[in-house]
Short mmCIF file of C-alpha atoms and ligand atoms in Angstrom, two decimals:
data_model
loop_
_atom_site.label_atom_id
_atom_site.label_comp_id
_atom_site.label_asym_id
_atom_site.label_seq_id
_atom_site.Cartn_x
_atom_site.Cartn_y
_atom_site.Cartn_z
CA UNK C 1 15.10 -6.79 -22.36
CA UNK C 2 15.11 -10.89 -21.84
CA UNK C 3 18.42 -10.72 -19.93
CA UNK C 4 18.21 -7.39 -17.68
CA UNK C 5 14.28 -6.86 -16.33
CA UNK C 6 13.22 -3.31 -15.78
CA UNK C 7 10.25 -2.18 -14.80
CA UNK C 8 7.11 0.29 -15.49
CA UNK C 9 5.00 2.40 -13.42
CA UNK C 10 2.12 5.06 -13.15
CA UNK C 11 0.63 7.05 -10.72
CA UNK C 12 -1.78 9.81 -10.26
CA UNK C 13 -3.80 11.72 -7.54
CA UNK C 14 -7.38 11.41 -6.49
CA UNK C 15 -9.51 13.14 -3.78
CA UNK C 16 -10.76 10.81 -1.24
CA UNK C 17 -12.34 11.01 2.08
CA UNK C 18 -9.47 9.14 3.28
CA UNK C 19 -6.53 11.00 2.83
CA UNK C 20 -5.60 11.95 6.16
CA UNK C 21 -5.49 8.12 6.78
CA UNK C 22 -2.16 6.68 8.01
CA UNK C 23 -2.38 2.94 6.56
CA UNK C 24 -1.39 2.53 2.87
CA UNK C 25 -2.80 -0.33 0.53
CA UNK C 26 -0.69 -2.89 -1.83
CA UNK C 27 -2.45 -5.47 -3.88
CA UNK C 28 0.04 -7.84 -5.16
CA UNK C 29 -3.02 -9.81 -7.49
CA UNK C 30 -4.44 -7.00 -9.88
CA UNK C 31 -7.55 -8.59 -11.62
CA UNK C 32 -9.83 -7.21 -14.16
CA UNK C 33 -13.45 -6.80 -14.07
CA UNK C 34 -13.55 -10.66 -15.09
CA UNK C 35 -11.40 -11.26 -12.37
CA UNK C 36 -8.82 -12.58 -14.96
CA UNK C 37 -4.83 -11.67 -13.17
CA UNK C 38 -3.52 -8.59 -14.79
CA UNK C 39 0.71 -8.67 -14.56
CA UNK C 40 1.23 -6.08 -11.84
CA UNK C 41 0.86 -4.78 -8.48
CA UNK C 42 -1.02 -1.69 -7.62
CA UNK C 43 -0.58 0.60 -4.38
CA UNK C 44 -2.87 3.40 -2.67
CA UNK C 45 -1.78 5.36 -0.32
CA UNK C 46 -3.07 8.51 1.48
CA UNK C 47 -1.25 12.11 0.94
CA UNK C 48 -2.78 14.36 3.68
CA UNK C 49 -4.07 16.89 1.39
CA UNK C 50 -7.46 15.75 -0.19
CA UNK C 51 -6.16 13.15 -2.22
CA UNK C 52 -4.73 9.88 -2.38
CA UNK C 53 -1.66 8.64 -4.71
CA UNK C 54 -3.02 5.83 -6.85
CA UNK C 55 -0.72 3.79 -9.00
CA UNK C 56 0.48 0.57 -10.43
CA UNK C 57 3.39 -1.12 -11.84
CA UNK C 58 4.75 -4.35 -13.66
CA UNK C 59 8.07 -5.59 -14.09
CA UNK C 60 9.20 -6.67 -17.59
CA UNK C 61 9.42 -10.28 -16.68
CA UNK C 62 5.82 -10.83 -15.98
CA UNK C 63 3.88 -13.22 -18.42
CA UNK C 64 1.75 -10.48 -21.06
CA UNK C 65 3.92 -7.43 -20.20
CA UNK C 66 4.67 -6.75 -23.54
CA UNK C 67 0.87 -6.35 -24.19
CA UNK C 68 0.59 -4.25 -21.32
CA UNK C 69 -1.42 -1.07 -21.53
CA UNK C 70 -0.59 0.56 -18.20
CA UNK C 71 -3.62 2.85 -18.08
CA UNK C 72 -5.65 -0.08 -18.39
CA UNK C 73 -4.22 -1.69 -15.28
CA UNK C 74 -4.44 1.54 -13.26
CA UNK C 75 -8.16 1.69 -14.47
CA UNK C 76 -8.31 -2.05 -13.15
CA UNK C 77 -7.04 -1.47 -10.26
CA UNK C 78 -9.15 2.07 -9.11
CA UNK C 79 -12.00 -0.68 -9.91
CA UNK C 80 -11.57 -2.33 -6.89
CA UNK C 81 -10.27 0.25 -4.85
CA UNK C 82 -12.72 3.14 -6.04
CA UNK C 83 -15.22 2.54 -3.84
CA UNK C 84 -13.26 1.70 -0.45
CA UNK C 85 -11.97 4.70 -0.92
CA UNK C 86 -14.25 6.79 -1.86
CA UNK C 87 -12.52 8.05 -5.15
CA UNK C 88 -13.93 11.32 -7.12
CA UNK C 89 -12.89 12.68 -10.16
CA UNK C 90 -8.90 12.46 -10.95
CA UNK C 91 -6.81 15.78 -10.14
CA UNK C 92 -3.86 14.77 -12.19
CA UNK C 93 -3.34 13.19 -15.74
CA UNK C 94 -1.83 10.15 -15.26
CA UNK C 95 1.89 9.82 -15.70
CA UNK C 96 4.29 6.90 -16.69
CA UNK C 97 8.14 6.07 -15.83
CA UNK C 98 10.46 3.35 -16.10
CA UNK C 99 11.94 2.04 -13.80
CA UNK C 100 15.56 0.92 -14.64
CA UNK C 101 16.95 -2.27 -12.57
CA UNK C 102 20.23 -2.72 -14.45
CA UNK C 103 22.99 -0.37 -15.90
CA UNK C 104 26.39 -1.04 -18.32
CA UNK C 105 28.32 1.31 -16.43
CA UNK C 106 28.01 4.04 -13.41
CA UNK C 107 31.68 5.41 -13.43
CA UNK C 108 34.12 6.98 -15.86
CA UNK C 109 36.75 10.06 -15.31
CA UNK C 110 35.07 12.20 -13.46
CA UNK C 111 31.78 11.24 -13.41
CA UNK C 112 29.24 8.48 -11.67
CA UNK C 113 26.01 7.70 -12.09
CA UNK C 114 23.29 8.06 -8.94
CA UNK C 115 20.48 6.66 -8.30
CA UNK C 116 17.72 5.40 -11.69
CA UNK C 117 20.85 6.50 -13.88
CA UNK C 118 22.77 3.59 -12.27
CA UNK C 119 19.80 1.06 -12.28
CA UNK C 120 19.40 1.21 -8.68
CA UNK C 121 15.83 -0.19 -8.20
CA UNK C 122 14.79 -2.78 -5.84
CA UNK C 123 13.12 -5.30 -8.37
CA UNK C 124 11.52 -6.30 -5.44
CA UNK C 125 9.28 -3.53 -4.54
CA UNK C 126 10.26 -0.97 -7.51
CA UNK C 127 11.91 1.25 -4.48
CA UNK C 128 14.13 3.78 -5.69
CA UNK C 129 14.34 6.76 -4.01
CA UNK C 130 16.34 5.86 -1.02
CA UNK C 131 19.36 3.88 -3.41
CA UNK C 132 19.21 7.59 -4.75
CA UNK C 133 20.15 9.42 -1.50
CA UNK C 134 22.36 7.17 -0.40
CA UNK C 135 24.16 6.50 -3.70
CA UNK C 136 24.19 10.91 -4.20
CA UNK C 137 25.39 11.28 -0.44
CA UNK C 138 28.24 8.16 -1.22
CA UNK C 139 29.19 10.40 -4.71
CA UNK C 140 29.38 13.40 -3.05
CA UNK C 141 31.71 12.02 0.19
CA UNK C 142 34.01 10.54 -2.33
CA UNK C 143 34.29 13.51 -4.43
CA UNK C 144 35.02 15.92 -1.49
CA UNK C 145 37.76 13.18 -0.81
CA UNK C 146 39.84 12.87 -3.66
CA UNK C 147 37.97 13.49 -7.16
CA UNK C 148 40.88 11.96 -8.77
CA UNK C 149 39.68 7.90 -7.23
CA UNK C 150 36.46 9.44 -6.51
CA UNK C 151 34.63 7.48 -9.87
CA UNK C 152 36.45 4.05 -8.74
CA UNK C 153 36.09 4.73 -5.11
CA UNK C 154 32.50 5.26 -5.63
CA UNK C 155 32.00 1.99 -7.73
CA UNK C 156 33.63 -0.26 -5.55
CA UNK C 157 31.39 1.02 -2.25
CA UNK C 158 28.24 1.12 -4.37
CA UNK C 159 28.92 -2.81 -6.10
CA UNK C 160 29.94 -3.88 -1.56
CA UNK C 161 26.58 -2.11 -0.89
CA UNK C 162 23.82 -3.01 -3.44
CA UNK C 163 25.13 -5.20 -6.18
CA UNK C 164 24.28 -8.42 -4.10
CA UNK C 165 21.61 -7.42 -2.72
CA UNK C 166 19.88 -5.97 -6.38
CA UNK C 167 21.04 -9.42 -7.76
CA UNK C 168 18.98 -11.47 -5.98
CA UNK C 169 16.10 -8.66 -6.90
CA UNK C 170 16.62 -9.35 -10.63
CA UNK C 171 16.60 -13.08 -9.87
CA UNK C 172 13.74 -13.04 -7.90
CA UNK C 173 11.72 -10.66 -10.90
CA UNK C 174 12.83 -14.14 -13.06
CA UNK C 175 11.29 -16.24 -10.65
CA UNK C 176 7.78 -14.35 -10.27
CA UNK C 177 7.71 -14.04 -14.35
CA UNK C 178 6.11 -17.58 -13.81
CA UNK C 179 2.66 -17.17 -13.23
CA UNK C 180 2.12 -20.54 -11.58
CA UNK C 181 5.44 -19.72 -8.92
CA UNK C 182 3.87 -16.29 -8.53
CA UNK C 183 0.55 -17.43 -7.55
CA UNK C 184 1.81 -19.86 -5.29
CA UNK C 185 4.39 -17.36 -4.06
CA UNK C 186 1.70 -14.74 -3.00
CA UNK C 187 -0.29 -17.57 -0.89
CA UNK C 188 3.07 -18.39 0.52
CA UNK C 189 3.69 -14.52 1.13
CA UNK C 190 0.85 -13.83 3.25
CA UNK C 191 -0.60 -17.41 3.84
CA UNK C 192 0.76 -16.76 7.78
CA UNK C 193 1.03 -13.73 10.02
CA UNK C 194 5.13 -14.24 10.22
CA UNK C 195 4.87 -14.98 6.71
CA UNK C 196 3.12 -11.82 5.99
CA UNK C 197 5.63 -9.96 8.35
CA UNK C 198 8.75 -11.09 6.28
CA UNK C 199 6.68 -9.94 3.29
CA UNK C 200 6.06 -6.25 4.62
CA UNK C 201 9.48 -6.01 5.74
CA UNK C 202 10.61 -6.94 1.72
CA UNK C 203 7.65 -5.00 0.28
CA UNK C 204 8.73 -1.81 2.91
CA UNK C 205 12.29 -1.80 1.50
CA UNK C 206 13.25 -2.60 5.53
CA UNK C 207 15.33 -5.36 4.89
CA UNK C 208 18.83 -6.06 2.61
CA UNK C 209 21.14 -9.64 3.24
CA UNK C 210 22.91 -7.97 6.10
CA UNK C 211 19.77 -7.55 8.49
CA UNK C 212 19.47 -9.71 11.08
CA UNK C 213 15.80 -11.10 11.84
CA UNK C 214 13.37 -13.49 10.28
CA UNK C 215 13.37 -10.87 7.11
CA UNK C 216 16.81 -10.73 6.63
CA UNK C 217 17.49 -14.60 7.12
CA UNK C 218 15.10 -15.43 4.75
CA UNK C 219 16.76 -13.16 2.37
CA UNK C 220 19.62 -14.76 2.80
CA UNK C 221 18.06 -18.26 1.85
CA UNK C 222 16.56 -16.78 -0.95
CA UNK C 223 19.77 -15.31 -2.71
CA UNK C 224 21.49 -18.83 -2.13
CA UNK C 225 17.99 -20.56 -3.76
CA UNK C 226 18.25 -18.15 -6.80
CA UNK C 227 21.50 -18.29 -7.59
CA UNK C 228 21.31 -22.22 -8.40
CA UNK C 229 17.88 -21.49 -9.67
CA UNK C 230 18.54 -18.80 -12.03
CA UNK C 231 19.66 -20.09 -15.36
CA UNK C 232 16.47 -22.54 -15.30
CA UNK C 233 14.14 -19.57 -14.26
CA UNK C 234 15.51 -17.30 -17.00
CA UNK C 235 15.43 -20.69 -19.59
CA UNK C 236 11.87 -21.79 -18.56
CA UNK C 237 10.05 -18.22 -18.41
CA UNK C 238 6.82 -17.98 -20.40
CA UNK C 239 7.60 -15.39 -23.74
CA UNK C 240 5.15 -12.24 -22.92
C1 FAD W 301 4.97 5.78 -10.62
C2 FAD W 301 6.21 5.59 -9.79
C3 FAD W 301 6.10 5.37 -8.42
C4 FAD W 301 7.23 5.18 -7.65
N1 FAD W 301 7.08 4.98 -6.31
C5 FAD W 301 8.17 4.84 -5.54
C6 FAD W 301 8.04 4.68 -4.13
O1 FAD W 301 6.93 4.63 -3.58
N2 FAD W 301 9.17 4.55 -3.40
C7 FAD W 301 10.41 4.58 -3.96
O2 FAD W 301 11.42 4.47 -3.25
N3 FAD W 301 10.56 4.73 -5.30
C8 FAD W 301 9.48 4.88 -6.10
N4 FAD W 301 9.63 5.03 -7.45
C9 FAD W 301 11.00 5.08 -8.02
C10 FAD W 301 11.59 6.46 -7.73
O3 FAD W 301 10.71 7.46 -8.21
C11 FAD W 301 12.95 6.62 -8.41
O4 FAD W 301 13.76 5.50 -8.15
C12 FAD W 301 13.65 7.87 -7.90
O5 FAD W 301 12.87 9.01 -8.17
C13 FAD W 301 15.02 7.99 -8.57
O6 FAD W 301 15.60 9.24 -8.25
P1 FAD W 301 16.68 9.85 -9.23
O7 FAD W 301 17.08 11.16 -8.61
O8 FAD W 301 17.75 8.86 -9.52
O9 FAD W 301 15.94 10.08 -10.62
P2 FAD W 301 14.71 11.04 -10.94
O10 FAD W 301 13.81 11.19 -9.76
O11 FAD W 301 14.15 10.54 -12.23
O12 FAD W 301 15.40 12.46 -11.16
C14 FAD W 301 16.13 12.74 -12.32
C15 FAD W 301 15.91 14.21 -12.63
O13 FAD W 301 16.79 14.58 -13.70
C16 FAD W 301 16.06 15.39 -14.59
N5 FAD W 301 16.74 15.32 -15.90
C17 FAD W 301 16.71 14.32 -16.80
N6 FAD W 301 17.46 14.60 -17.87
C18 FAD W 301 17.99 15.82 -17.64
C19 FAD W 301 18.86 16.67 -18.38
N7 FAD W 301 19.36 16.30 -19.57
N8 FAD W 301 19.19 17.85 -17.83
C20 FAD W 301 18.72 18.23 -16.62
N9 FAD W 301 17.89 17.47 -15.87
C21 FAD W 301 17.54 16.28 -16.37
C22 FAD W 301 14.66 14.80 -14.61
O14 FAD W 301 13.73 15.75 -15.06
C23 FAD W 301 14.48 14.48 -13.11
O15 FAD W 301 13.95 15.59 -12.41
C24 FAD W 301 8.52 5.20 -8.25
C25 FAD W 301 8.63 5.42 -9.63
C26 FAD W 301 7.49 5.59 -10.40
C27 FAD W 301 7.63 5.81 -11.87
#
C-alpha cells in the first residue's frame, strides 16, 4: 500500500562454472537492454553445488513498481550477469514471494506472530530470515516462561528490539522511492571505499542503531534525518 511499503522478490537456480566461488554479487542499478533503470536490485550468489541462486527484488515504493513484471527484471538482470557467469540453461522455474515490512498486530491470547507473519523484513536489504530465528527463539523463551504474559512479554521485547530499527527501514524505502535521491544515493553509497564499507555492512544485515562503528553511527544519523524527513518523502513520492 501508499502508507506501509512491502516488498517483492524472485529467485531461481542456474548452473555456472562458478559456483564453488565464495564472493556473492549485488547490483543496486538494474538496467534493461536499453540501459533504461529498472526499479530493483538484483543479487547472484554461488551455492556450491553446480549452480548459482539468481534473483531480484523491488520494494513497493519504487517509481513504476506497480507496472512491474518481475520475470522481466530477473530476465534483465541474468542479461548482464549471464555471461560473467557463465549461466546455462535454468534448473528451477522461477518463483515469487512477498516480502511483508509491516503488520497490524503480532500478539493476541495465546498466540504471536514470528518472523514474515509479523512484517519483520529489513526494508533495507529485504533480510528476513534472521528477524525469524530470533523472533521464534524470543516466542519460544517467553512461552516456556509463563504462557499466560508470554503474547505481551513477547511484544514488548520484539517492539525494544526491531521496531526502531525497521522504522527507519520503511522510511528509508520512502526516501529511495525518489528516483533522483536514489540515484544520487547509490553514487553516495559506493562513491568511497568507507562509503562502500558502511554500505556492505547495511546491505549484509551487520549493522542495527545499537552497533558501534562508522555503520552503526551513520545509522543513527540516518533515523534522526528520516524522522523529520518523512512526512515530505511520503507527500512528494512519484505515483508508480
Ligand atoms: C526471493 C527471495 C529471496 C530472499 N532472500 C533472502 C536472503 O538472502 N536473506 C534473508 O535473510 N532473507 C531473504 N528473504 C526473506 C526470507 O525468505 C524470509 O524473511 C524468511 O523466509 C521468513 O521466514 P518465516 O519462517 O517467517 O516465513 P516462511 O519462510 O515463509 O515460512 C512460513 C512457512 O509456513 C508455511 N505455511 C503457510 N501457511 C501455512 C498453513 N496454513 N499451514 C501450515 N504451514 C503453512 C509455508 O509453506 C512456509 O513453509 C528472501 C525472500 C525471497 C522471496
Amino acid at each position: 500500500t501508499r502508507e506501509w511499503p512491502y516488498g517483492t522478490a524472485i529467485r531461481t537456480y542456474w548452473p555456472s562454472p562458478r559456483h564453488a566461488e565464495p564472493w556473492l554479487e549485488s547490483a543496486l542499478d538494474v538496467k534493461d537492454r536499453n540501459g533504461n533503470p529498472m526499479p530493483g536490485y538484483g543479487w547472484i550468489f554461488p551455492v556450491g553445488d553446480g549452480t548459482v541462486n539468481i534473483g531480484v527484488g523491488a520494494l513497493s515504493t519504487m517509481k513504476g513498481f506497480r507496472k512491474l513484471n518481475l520475470n522481466t527484471l530477473l530476465d534483465q538482470y541474468a542479461a548482464i550477469v549471464r555471461e560473467p557467469w557463465g549461466l546455462g540453461a535454468f534448473t528451477d522455474k522461477p518463483r515469487a514471494w512477498r516480502l511483508p515490512m509491516s503488520c497490524t498486530r503480532r500478539h493476541g491470547p495465546g498466540w504471536v506472530a514470528i518472523g514474515d507473519a509479523a512484517g519483520f523484513i529489513n526494508p533495507m536489504n529485504g533480510e528476513g530470515i534472521d528477524y525469524g530465528l530470533e523472533s521464534g527463539m524470543l516466542a519460544v523463551e517467553q512461552f516456556l516462561a509463563d504462557p499466560a504474559t508470554a503474547p505481551a512479554e513477547y511484544d514488548r521485547i520484539v517492539g525494544e528490539r526491531f521496531d526502531g530499527f525497521l522504522r527507519t527501514g520503511r522510511r528509508f524505502s520512502f526516501l529511495i522511492g525518489h528516483p533522483w535521491l536514489l540515484r544520487t544515493g547509490l553514487r553516495v553509497a559506493v562513491g568511497t571505499q568507507a562509503a562502500a564499507d558502511i554500505t556492505l555492512a547495511v546491505m549484509g544485515n551487520l549493522v542495527d542503531g545499537s552497533t558501534p562503528d562508522a555503520a552503526g553511527r551513520t545509522l543513527r544519523v540516518a533515523d534522526r534525518v528520516l524522522r523529520v524527513a518523512d512526512p515530505v518523502l511520503r507527500r512528494t513520492r512519484p505515483r508508480s
